[in-house]
Coordinates of C-alpha atoms in Angstrom, one line a residue:
M1 CA -25.5 -20.5 -21.3
M2 CA -28.5 -21.5 -23.3
R3 CA -32.0 -22.9 -22.6
Y4 CA -34.3 -24.9 -24.9
S5 CA -38.0 -24.2 -24.5
I6 CA -40.8 -26.3 -26.2
R7 CA -44.3 -25.1 -25.8
G8 CA -47.0 -27.3 -24.3
P9 CA -45.1 -30.1 -22.6
H10 CA -47.1 -33.4 -22.4
K11 CA -47.1 -36.3 -20.1
G12 CA -48.5 -39.9 -20.0
P13 CA -51.3 -40.7 -22.5
A14 CA -51.4 -37.2 -23.9
L15 CA -47.8 -37.8 -25.1
L16 CA -48.9 -40.9 -27.0
A17 CA -51.8 -39.0 -28.6
T18 CA -49.5 -36.2 -29.6
A19 CA -47.0 -38.6 -31.2
V20 CA -49.9 -40.2 -33.3
A21 CA -51.1 -36.8 -34.3
L22 CA -47.6 -35.7 -35.4
A23 CA -47.1 -38.9 -37.4
T24 CA -50.4 -38.2 -39.2
V25 CA -49.5 -34.6 -39.9
A26 CA -46.1 -35.8 -41.3
A27 CA -47.8 -38.3 -43.6
C28 CA -50.3 -35.6 -44.9
S29 CA -47.5 -33.2 -45.6
G30 CA -45.4 -35.4 -47.8
G31 CA -43.0 -36.1 -45.0
S32 CA -41.9 -32.5 -44.3
P33 CA -41.3 -32.1 -40.6
S34 CA -42.1 -28.4 -40.8
G35 CA -45.3 -28.8 -42.8
S36 CA -43.8 -26.8 -45.6
G37 CA -44.0 -29.6 -48.2
T38 CA -46.6 -29.4 -51.1
P39 CA -49.8 -31.3 -50.4
A40 CA -50.8 -34.2 -52.7
S41 CA -52.8 -33.2 -55.8
S42 CA -56.6 -33.8 -55.7
G43 CA -57.0 -35.4 -59.1
T44 CA -54.8 -33.2 -61.3
T45 CA -52.2 -35.9 -62.0
S46 CA -52.5 -38.9 -64.2
G47 CA -53.2 -42.1 -62.2
T48 CA -54.2 -42.4 -58.6
S49 CA -51.7 -43.1 -55.9
A50 CA -52.5 -45.2 -52.9
D51 CA -52.3 -42.0 -50.8
A52 CA -54.4 -39.8 -53.0
A53 CA -57.9 -38.9 -51.9
P54 CA -60.7 -40.5 -54.0
T55 CA -62.1 -38.4 -56.8
G56 CA -64.9 -36.1 -55.5
A57 CA -63.8 -36.4 -51.9
P58 CA -63.4 -33.2 -49.8
P59 CA -59.8 -31.8 -49.8
S60 CA -57.5 -32.8 -47.0
P61 CA -57.1 -30.2 -44.2
T62 CA -54.0 -28.0 -44.3
P63 CA -51.5 -29.7 -42.0
T64 CA -50.4 -27.9 -38.8
P65 CA -46.7 -27.1 -38.6
T66 CA -44.7 -29.2 -36.3
P67 CA -43.3 -27.1 -33.4
T68 CA -39.5 -26.7 -33.3
P69 CA -37.3 -25.9 -30.3
T70 CA -36.8 -22.2 -29.7
R71 CA -33.3 -21.2 -28.3
T72 CA -33.5 -18.5 -25.7
Y73 CA -30.8 -16.9 -23.5
P74 CA -30.9 -15.2 -20.1
L75 CA -29.7 -11.7 -19.8
S76 CA -25.9 -11.8 -19.6
T77 CA -23.9 -10.8 -16.6
A78 CA -20.7 -8.7 -16.4
P79 CA -17.5 -10.5 -17.2
R80 CA -15.5 -11.6 -14.2
T81 CA -12.2 -9.8 -14.3
V82 CA -9.5 -8.3 -12.1
P83 CA -9.9 -5.3 -11.9
A84 CA -13.6 -5.5 -12.3
V85 CA -15.1 -3.6 -15.3
R86 CA -16.9 -0.4 -14.3
D87 CA -20.1 -0.9 -16.4
H88 CA -21.7 -3.7 -18.4
E89 CA -24.9 -3.4 -20.5
A90 CA -26.5 -6.8 -20.4
A91 CA -27.9 -8.5 -23.5
R92 CA -29.4 -11.8 -24.6
G93 CA -27.1 -14.1 -26.6
P94 CA -24.6 -16.9 -26.4
G95 CA -21.6 -14.6 -26.0
W96 CA -18.3 -15.2 -27.7
K97 CA -15.8 -18.0 -27.5
P98 CA -12.5 -18.3 -29.4
A99 CA -12.7 -20.8 -32.3
P100 CA -10.4 -21.8 -35.1
T101 CA -12.6 -20.1 -37.7
G102 CA -12.3 -16.7 -36.0
G103 CA -9.3 -14.4 -35.7
V104 CA -8.1 -11.0 -34.5
V105 CA -8.5 -8.2 -37.1
L106 CA -7.8 -4.5 -37.2
A107 CA -10.5 -1.9 -38.2
A108 CA -9.7 0.9 -40.7
N109 CA -7.2 3.5 -39.5
S110 CA -6.1 1.2 -36.6
A111 CA -2.7 -0.1 -37.8
G112 CA -1.1 1.1 -34.6
L113 CA -2.9 -1.8 -32.8
A114 CA -0.9 -4.5 -34.6
D115 CA 1.2 -5.3 -31.5
E116 CA -1.9 -5.6 -29.4
G117 CA -3.6 -7.8 -32.0
R118 CA -0.7 -10.2 -32.3
L119 CA -0.4 -10.5 -28.6
L120 CA -4.1 -11.2 -28.1
A121 CA -4.3 -13.7 -30.9
G122 CA -1.4 -15.7 -29.4
E123 CA -3.0 -15.6 -26.0
L124 CA -6.4 -16.8 -27.3
G125 CA -4.9 -19.4 -29.7
I126 CA -6.5 -17.9 -32.8
P127 CA -5.0 -16.4 -36.0
Y128 CA -4.0 -12.8 -36.4
R129 CA -5.2 -11.6 -39.8
G130 CA -4.4 -7.8 -39.7
A131 CA -6.4 -5.1 -41.5
V132 CA -9.2 -7.1 -43.0
A133 CA -13.0 -6.9 -42.6
A134 CA -14.3 -8.6 -39.5
G135 CA -16.4 -11.7 -40.0
P136 CA -18.2 -14.2 -37.7
G137 CA -16.1 -15.3 -34.8
D138 CA -13.6 -12.4 -35.1
V139 CA -12.3 -10.0 -32.6
E140 CA -11.9 -6.5 -34.1
L141 CA -9.7 -3.9 -32.6
A142 CA -10.4 -0.2 -33.5
L143 CA -9.0 3.2 -32.6
G144 CA -11.4 6.1 -32.4
G145 CA -13.9 7.8 -30.2
T146 CA -13.9 10.6 -27.7
G147 CA -13.6 8.8 -24.4
A148 CA -11.2 9.5 -21.6
P149 CA -7.6 8.4 -21.9
E150 CA -7.2 4.6 -21.4
S151 CA -10.9 4.1 -21.8
Y152 CA -12.5 1.4 -24.0
N153 CA -15.7 -0.1 -25.2
L154 CA -16.0 -3.9 -25.7
T155 CA -19.1 -5.1 -27.6
V156 CA -20.1 -8.7 -28.0
R157 CA -22.9 -9.3 -30.6
D158 CA -23.6 -11.8 -33.4
N159 CA -20.6 -14.0 -32.5
R160 CA -18.2 -11.1 -32.8
V161 CA -16.2 -8.9 -30.5
R162 CA -15.3 -5.3 -31.1
I163 CA -12.9 -3.4 -28.8
S164 CA -12.6 0.3 -29.4
G165 CA -11.0 3.2 -27.6
P166 CA -9.5 6.7 -28.2
D167 CA -6.0 5.5 -27.6
E168 CA -3.9 2.3 -27.9
A169 CA -3.7 1.9 -24.1
G170 CA -7.5 1.8 -23.8
V171 CA -7.9 -0.9 -26.5
F172 CA -5.1 -2.8 -24.9
Y173 CA -6.9 -2.8 -21.6
G174 CA -10.0 -4.1 -23.4
T175 CA -7.9 -7.0 -24.7
R176 CA -7.0 -7.8 -21.0
T177 CA -10.6 -7.9 -20.1
L178 CA -11.3 -10.3 -23.0
K179 CA -8.3 -12.5 -22.1
Q180 CA -9.3 -12.8 -18.4
S181 CA -13.0 -13.5 -19.2
V182 CA -12.1 -16.3 -21.6
K183 CA -9.5 -17.7 -19.2
G184 CA -11.9 -17.7 -16.3
S185 CA -15.1 -18.9 -18.0
G186 CA -14.2 -19.9 -21.5
A187 CA -16.2 -17.1 -23.0
M188 CA -16.9 -13.4 -23.1
P189 CA -20.6 -12.6 -22.3
E190 CA -23.0 -10.8 -24.6
G191 CA -23.4 -7.1 -24.2
V192 CA -21.4 -3.9 -24.0
V193 CA -18.6 -3.1 -21.5
T194 CA -17.8 0.6 -20.9
D195 CA -14.6 0.9 -18.9
A196 CA -12.0 3.4 -17.8
P197 CA -9.6 3.8 -14.8
A198 CA -10.4 6.0 -11.8
K199 CA -6.7 7.1 -11.6
P200 CA -4.2 7.9 -14.3
Q201 CA -1.1 6.5 -12.4
R202 CA -1.3 2.9 -11.2
G203 CA 1.7 0.9 -10.5
L204 CA 4.5 -1.0 -8.8
N205 CA 7.7 0.4 -7.3
L206 CA 10.8 -1.8 -7.0
D207 CA 14.0 -1.2 -5.1
I208 CA 16.8 -2.9 -7.0
A209 CA 19.5 -0.8 -5.3
R210 CA 19.5 -2.7 -2.0
K211 CA 18.7 -6.1 -3.6
F212 CA 19.6 -7.0 -7.2
F213 CA 16.7 -8.3 -9.3
T214 CA 17.3 -9.8 -12.7
A215 CA 16.0 -8.4 -16.0
G216 CA 13.9 -11.6 -16.4
W217 CA 12.3 -11.2 -13.0
I218 CA 11.4 -7.6 -13.8
E219 CA 9.9 -8.6 -17.2
A220 CA 7.7 -11.2 -15.5
R221 CA 6.4 -8.5 -13.1
L222 CA 5.7 -6.2 -16.1
R223 CA 3.5 -8.9 -17.7
E224 CA 1.6 -9.4 -14.4
M225 CA 1.1 -5.6 -14.2
A226 CA -0.2 -5.4 -17.7
D227 CA -2.9 -7.9 -17.1
L228 CA -3.9 -5.9 -14.0
K229 CA -4.1 -2.7 -16.1
L230 CA -1.2 -1.1 -14.2
N231 CA 0.7 1.5 -16.1
Q232 CA 3.7 2.7 -14.1
F233 CA 6.8 0.9 -12.9
G234 CA 9.1 2.9 -10.5
L235 CA 12.7 1.7 -10.6
H236 CA 14.8 2.8 -7.5
F237 CA 18.3 1.8 -8.7
S238 CA 20.6 4.0 -6.6
D239 CA 21.0 3.9 -2.8
D240 CA 23.6 3.4 -0.1
Q241 CA 23.9 -0.3 -0.9
G242 CA 24.2 -0.2 -4.7
F243 CA 24.0 1.6 -8.0
R244 CA 22.5 -1.0 -10.3
I245 CA 22.5 0.3 -13.9
A246 CA 25.6 0.6 -16.0
S247 CA 26.8 4.2 -16.5
D248 CA 28.8 5.8 -19.3
S249 CA 29.4 9.1 -17.5
H250 CA 30.5 7.6 -14.2
P251 CA 31.3 3.9 -14.5
E252 CA 33.2 4.0 -11.2
I253 CA 30.0 4.2 -9.2
V254 CA 28.3 1.0 -10.7
S255 CA 27.9 -2.1 -8.5
A256 CA 29.3 -5.4 -9.5
Q257 CA 25.7 -6.8 -9.8
H258 CA 23.9 -4.5 -12.2
L259 CA 21.7 -4.3 -15.2
S260 CA 23.5 -3.5 -18.5
K261 CA 22.0 -0.8 -20.7
A262 CA 21.1 -3.5 -23.2
E263 CA 19.0 -5.2 -20.5
V264 CA 17.4 -2.0 -19.5
R265 CA 16.5 -1.3 -23.1
R266 CA 15.0 -4.7 -23.4
I267 CA 12.9 -4.0 -20.3
L268 CA 11.8 -0.7 -21.7
A269 CA 10.8 -2.2 -25.0
L270 CA 8.6 -4.8 -23.3
A271 CA 7.1 -2.1 -21.0
Q272 CA 6.3 0.0 -24.0
T273 CA 4.4 -2.8 -25.7
L274 CA 2.4 -3.3 -22.4
H275 CA 1.7 0.4 -22.1
I276 CA 3.8 0.7 -18.9
T277 CA 6.0 3.7 -18.2
V278 CA 9.2 3.0 -16.4
V279 CA 10.0 5.8 -13.9
P280 CA 13.7 5.9 -12.9
E281 CA 14.8 7.2 -9.5
I282 CA 18.2 8.6 -8.5
D283 CA 17.6 9.7 -4.9
S284 CA 19.5 12.7 -3.6
P285 CA 20.8 14.5 -1.6
G286 CA 20.4 11.4 0.7
H287 CA 20.7 7.7 -0.2
L288 CA 23.8 8.2 -2.3
G289 CA 26.1 5.9 -0.4
A290 CA 27.1 3.8 -3.5
V291 CA 27.9 6.9 -5.4
L292 CA 29.9 8.5 -2.6
R293 CA 32.1 5.4 -2.1
A294 CA 33.7 6.4 -5.3
H295 CA 33.6 10.1 -4.4
P296 CA 34.3 10.4 -0.7
D297 CA 35.3 14.0 -1.0
L298 CA 31.7 14.9 -1.6
Q299 CA 30.3 13.1 1.5
L300 CA 28.6 15.3 4.0
R301 CA 30.5 15.6 7.3
N302 CA 29.5 17.4 10.5
V303 CA 31.5 20.0 12.3
Q304 CA 33.5 17.3 14.0
G305 CA 34.4 15.7 10.6
T306 CA 32.1 12.7 11.1
P307 CA 30.6 11.5 7.8
R308 CA 26.8 11.0 7.4
Q309 CA 25.8 7.8 5.7
G310 CA 24.5 8.3 2.2
A311 CA 24.4 12.1 2.4
I312 CA 26.1 14.3 -0.2
D313 CA 27.4 17.8 0.8
I314 CA 25.1 20.1 -1.1
S315 CA 27.2 23.1 -0.3
K316 CA 29.8 21.9 -2.8
P317 CA 29.3 22.8 -6.5
A318 CA 30.9 19.4 -7.5
S319 CA 28.0 17.6 -5.8
A320 CA 25.4 19.2 -8.0
K321 CA 27.6 18.6 -11.1
L322 CA 28.0 14.9 -10.3
V323 CA 24.3 14.3 -9.7
D324 CA 23.2 16.3 -12.7
E325 CA 25.4 14.4 -15.0
L326 CA 23.7 11.2 -13.8
L327 CA 20.2 12.7 -14.2
R328 CA 21.0 13.8 -17.8
E329 CA 22.5 10.4 -18.7
Y330 CA 19.5 8.4 -17.4
S331 CA 17.0 10.9 -18.7
T332 CA 18.2 9.9 -22.2
L333 CA 18.1 6.2 -21.4
F334 CA 14.5 6.2 -20.0
P335 CA 12.0 7.7 -22.5
G336 CA 9.0 8.1 -20.2
G337 CA 7.6 11.3 -19.0
W338 CA 8.7 11.2 -15.3
F339 CA 11.9 11.1 -13.3
H340 CA 12.0 10.6 -9.6
V341 CA 14.6 12.8 -7.9
G342 CA 14.2 11.5 -4.3
A343 CA 14.7 14.3 -1.7
D344 CA 13.8 12.2 1.3
E345 CA 15.7 11.6 4.6
Y346 CA 18.5 14.1 4.2
Q347 CA 20.6 13.4 7.3
A348 CA 21.6 17.1 7.8
L349 CA 18.0 17.8 8.7
T350 CA 17.6 15.0 11.3
V351 CA 19.7 16.7 14.0
R352 CA 18.5 19.2 16.6
N353 CA 20.4 22.2 15.2
P354 CA 21.4 21.7 11.5
A355 CA 23.2 25.0 11.3
A356 CA 25.4 24.3 14.3
S357 CA 26.2 20.7 13.1
Y358 CA 26.7 21.6 9.5
P359 CA 27.9 25.2 9.4
Q360 CA 29.1 24.9 5.7
L361 CA 25.4 24.2 4.7
A362 CA 24.1 27.2 6.7
T363 CA 26.7 29.5 5.1
A364 CA 25.9 28.3 1.6
A365 CA 22.2 28.8 2.3
R366 CA 22.7 32.4 3.3
Q367 CA 24.9 33.1 0.3
K368 CA 22.4 31.7 -2.1
Y369 CA 19.1 32.6 -0.6
G370 CA 19.7 35.5 1.7
P371 CA 20.4 36.2 5.4
R372 CA 17.2 34.5 6.6
A373 CA 17.8 31.2 4.8
G374 CA 18.8 28.0 6.6
V375 CA 19.8 24.5 5.9
Q376 CA 16.2 23.5 5.1
D377 CA 16.2 26.2 2.3
L378 CA 19.4 24.9 0.8
A379 CA 17.9 21.4 0.7
E380 CA 14.6 22.7 -0.9
G381 CA 16.7 24.7 -3.4
W382 CA 18.6 21.5 -4.2
L383 CA 15.3 19.7 -5.0
N384 CA 14.1 22.6 -7.2
D385 CA 17.4 22.5 -9.1
R386 CA 17.3 18.8 -9.7
A387 CA 13.7 19.0 -10.9
A388 CA 14.8 21.7 -13.3
V389 CA 17.4 19.4 -14.8
V390 CA 14.9 16.6 -15.5
R391 CA 12.3 19.1 -16.7
A392 CA 14.8 20.4 -19.3
A393 CA 15.0 16.8 -20.5
G394 CA 11.2 16.7 -21.0
K395 CA 10.4 15.0 -17.7
T396 CA 8.0 15.8 -14.8
A397 CA 9.8 15.5 -11.5
K398 CA 8.6 13.4 -8.6
A399 CA 9.9 13.6 -5.1
W400 CA 9.1 12.1 -1.7
N401 CA 6.9 14.1 0.6
D402 CA 9.5 14.5 3.3
G403 CA 11.5 16.6 0.9
F404 CA 8.8 19.3 0.9
F405 CA 9.1 21.8 3.8
R406 CA 6.9 24.5 5.4
G407 CA 7.9 27.9 6.6
G408 CA 11.2 28.4 4.8
V409 CA 12.5 31.1 2.5
V410 CA 12.5 28.6 -0.4
T411 CA 9.4 26.7 -1.5
A412 CA 9.3 23.5 -3.5
D413 CA 8.2 24.0 -7.1
K414 CA 4.5 23.1 -7.4
R415 CA 5.2 21.3 -10.7
I416 CA 6.9 18.5 -8.7
E417 CA 4.6 15.6 -8.0
V418 CA 4.5 14.7 -4.3
E419 CA 5.0 11.0 -3.7
Y420 CA 3.4 10.7 -0.2
W421 CA 4.7 7.7 1.8
T422 CA 5.1 8.7 5.4
G423 CA 4.0 10.9 8.2
K424 CA 6.7 9.8 10.7
E425 CA 9.5 12.2 9.7
I426 CA 10.7 15.1 11.8
G427 CA 8.3 18.0 11.2
A428 CA 5.8 15.6 9.6
R429 CA 3.1 17.4 7.5
P430 CA -0.3 15.8 7.1
P431 CA -1.2 15.1 3.5
A432 CA -4.0 17.7 3.5
E433 CA -1.4 20.4 3.7
Y434 CA 0.2 19.4 0.4
L435 CA -3.3 19.2 -1.2
A436 CA -4.4 22.5 0.2
E437 CA -1.3 24.1 -1.4
G438 CA -2.7 22.8 -4.8
R439 CA -0.1 20.1 -5.2
K440 CA -0.6 16.9 -7.1
V441 CA 0.0 13.8 -5.0
V442 CA 0.6 10.1 -5.6
N443 CA -0.3 7.6 -2.9
L444 CA 2.5 5.2 -1.6
N445 CA 1.1 5.0 2.0
D446 CA 3.6 3.0 4.0
E447 CA 0.8 1.8 6.2
F448 CA -0.7 -0.2 3.4
L449 CA 1.5 -0.2 0.3
Y450 CA 5.1 -0.8 1.6
Y451 CA 6.5 -4.4 1.3
V452 CA 9.7 -4.0 3.3
L453 CA 11.9 -7.1 3.3
G454 CA 12.6 -8.4 6.7
E455 CA 10.0 -6.2 8.3
P456 CA 12.4 -3.8 10.0
N457 CA 11.3 -0.6 11.9
Q458 CA 7.8 -2.0 12.8
F459 CA 6.9 -2.6 9.2
T460 CA 4.8 -5.7 8.5
Y461 CA 4.1 -7.3 5.2
P462 CA 0.9 -5.8 3.8
T463 CA -2.0 -8.1 2.9
G464 CA -4.2 -8.0 -0.1
R465 CA -7.2 -8.3 2.1
R466 CA -6.4 -5.2 4.1
I467 CA -5.8 -3.1 1.0
Y468 CA -9.0 -4.5 -0.6
E469 CA -11.2 -3.8 2.4
Q470 CA -9.7 -0.7 4.0
W471 CA -7.5 1.3 1.5
T472 CA -8.5 3.8 -1.2
P473 CA -6.4 6.4 -2.9
L474 CA -7.8 9.0 -0.5
V475 CA -6.1 7.1 2.4
L476 CA -2.7 8.8 2.0
R477 CA -1.4 8.5 5.6
G478 CA -2.3 6.0 8.3
T479 CA -5.9 4.8 7.9
T480 CA -7.8 8.1 7.6
P481 CA -8.9 9.4 4.2
V482 CA -8.4 13.0 3.2
P483 CA -11.6 14.9 2.3
A484 CA -13.1 13.7 -1.0
R485 CA -12.8 17.2 -2.5
Y486 CA -9.1 16.5 -3.0
A487 CA -9.7 13.3 -5.1
P488 CA -8.8 15.1 -8.4
Q489 CA -5.4 16.1 -7.1
I490 CA -4.5 12.5 -6.1
L491 CA -3.1 11.1 -9.3
G492 CA -3.0 7.5 -8.2
G493 CA -0.7 5.2 -6.4
R494 CA 2.0 2.5 -6.5
F495 CA 2.6 -0.6 -4.4
A496 CA 6.3 -0.5 -3.3
V497 CA 8.9 -3.2 -2.6
W498 CA 11.8 -2.1 -0.4
C499 CA 14.7 -4.3 0.3
D500 CA 16.1 -3.0 3.6
L501 CA 17.0 -6.5 4.7
S502 CA 17.9 -7.9 1.3
G503 CA 18.5 -11.5 2.3
A504 CA 15.1 -11.9 4.0
Q505 CA 13.4 -13.2 0.9
T506 CA 14.4 -14.7 -2.5
M507 CA 13.2 -13.1 -5.7
A508 CA 10.7 -16.0 -6.0
Q509 CA 9.4 -15.3 -2.5
V510 CA 9.0 -11.6 -3.2
A511 CA 7.0 -12.4 -6.4
D512 CA 4.7 -14.7 -4.4
G513 CA 4.4 -12.3 -1.5
I514 CA 3.4 -9.3 -3.5
R515 CA 1.0 -11.1 -5.8
M516 CA -2.3 -10.5 -4.0
P517 CA -1.4 -7.2 -2.4
L518 CA -0.6 -5.9 -5.9
T519 CA -3.8 -7.4 -7.3
A520 CA -5.9 -5.6 -4.6
T521 CA -4.0 -2.3 -5.2
A522 CA -4.8 -2.6 -8.9
Q523 CA -8.5 -3.1 -8.2
K524 CA -8.7 0.0 -5.9
L525 CA -6.8 2.2 -8.4
W526 CA -9.0 1.2 -11.3
D527 CA -12.2 1.7 -9.3
A528 CA -12.0 3.2 -5.8
R529 CA -15.6 2.4 -5.0
T530 CA -16.4 -0.3 -2.5
P531 CA -16.1 -3.6 -4.4
T532 CA -19.1 -5.8 -4.9
L533 CA -17.2 -9.1 -4.2
T534 CA -16.1 -10.2 -0.8
W535 CA -12.4 -10.7 -0.3
E536 CA -12.7 -14.4 -0.5
Q537 CA -14.7 -14.1 -3.8
F538 CA -12.1 -11.7 -5.1
R539 CA -9.2 -13.9 -4.2
A540 CA -10.8 -16.9 -5.8
L541 CA -11.5 -14.9 -9.0
A542 CA -8.0 -13.6 -9.2
T543 CA -6.6 -17.1 -8.9
R544 CA -8.9 -18.2 -11.7
V545 CA -8.3 -15.4 -14.2
R546 CA -4.7 -14.5 -13.7

């Protein structure tokens, strides 16, 4: 925003006098409004003009320059974006607005930013010109610097924008800041933004096993996530109700409604351009009902022969063979660095005496891990073995917190990331226990971050306001934060959609219902400090810039 300042304002008669004086000055200066014209000669030209001074008369006084308006600018304020930028150095200037004469260009040694440049140019409605020198009105994208991963600097000066960062993701997030600022206010303010996320893992988790979601719906969520600077999309595609991605190794387990591998590759290609990693999940040894319908001989049965829903019999070598074949197949399909192997809610461990109810599991545990081992140890060993399979494929394993047990013969591998979601299970362990063991933890607190369709089992739909005002990554269980000294071990968090009552909402209703909770989650994962805006201000801003 600009101001015009003219020194010495006049009113009334003084204004008339000033006008007369200015007219006189203009006449004496040969009509130059700035007084820069050459004065009339005092007798050095042939002939005498009507305006020339008489010969011998004193020379005319040097005219006083006419004052001109001076444009000044107030100090700029930080761009209004979601999530908010972490630091902005204010400056005086008009800022930057997209104009037809400007474009998006790439700095030297920054060819890897071509996708980001083309995307931004299309969003701003200006040309993409590639690797050429930046000029007035341009946005320049540049790789370089020594900042933290995903960090960026955004400088607005002299009607130009420069976005730089040490990696492509950081520069991409800078383009999201520019896009939102222009969308919300029409401009990007003068000054320098220095920005980086508080947490390296920031995302959305989606259950497509219980409720099928189309590839187009998923792609729309990825685009929303990218504008919020979220970088991880968890895909839970196997459960009791369905197995939702085509399989080459075991086509017999695939549900009628499923994503083809071509659709998955399309989703993965979009995610890659948006700097989002897709994390697949095949949950075992529980939640395998869809798989076990095609392999009933592997279903866990108690001593009376009663089957347990979704549970595979981990005493049978064929069970491990089947699950490992699936893990290897989908490790190849999904190129990202993580694979979620589940490990939660194994039904054999929910009874009073697992060894008595499932003697085959107890026998297998002793045979594999020694005479003191029990069913819990066999389950922990199963987790370690599945983690080893995905690790051999170049992945870091993730598992739900209720698959990590205390006091047994077998201990879960500390390289497995703990995805903490509940403290309601049998033998529940508070989150500080996992952290005190030196484990890395990701926050999926079911008190705040679980959107469970139909609201069964005392779940209620989370609100953006509650997340925004009460949750931080330190709040892993319930509403009480863990000690701040554990913050470096908490890698981030994901907002999770679970489809327990799949018919409770349509896909469109889910998209609408999670919009503001996901937005609030993104804010708190990018910057865990207390926000400066009130909830109402934040909600209004999110509506304007997204």
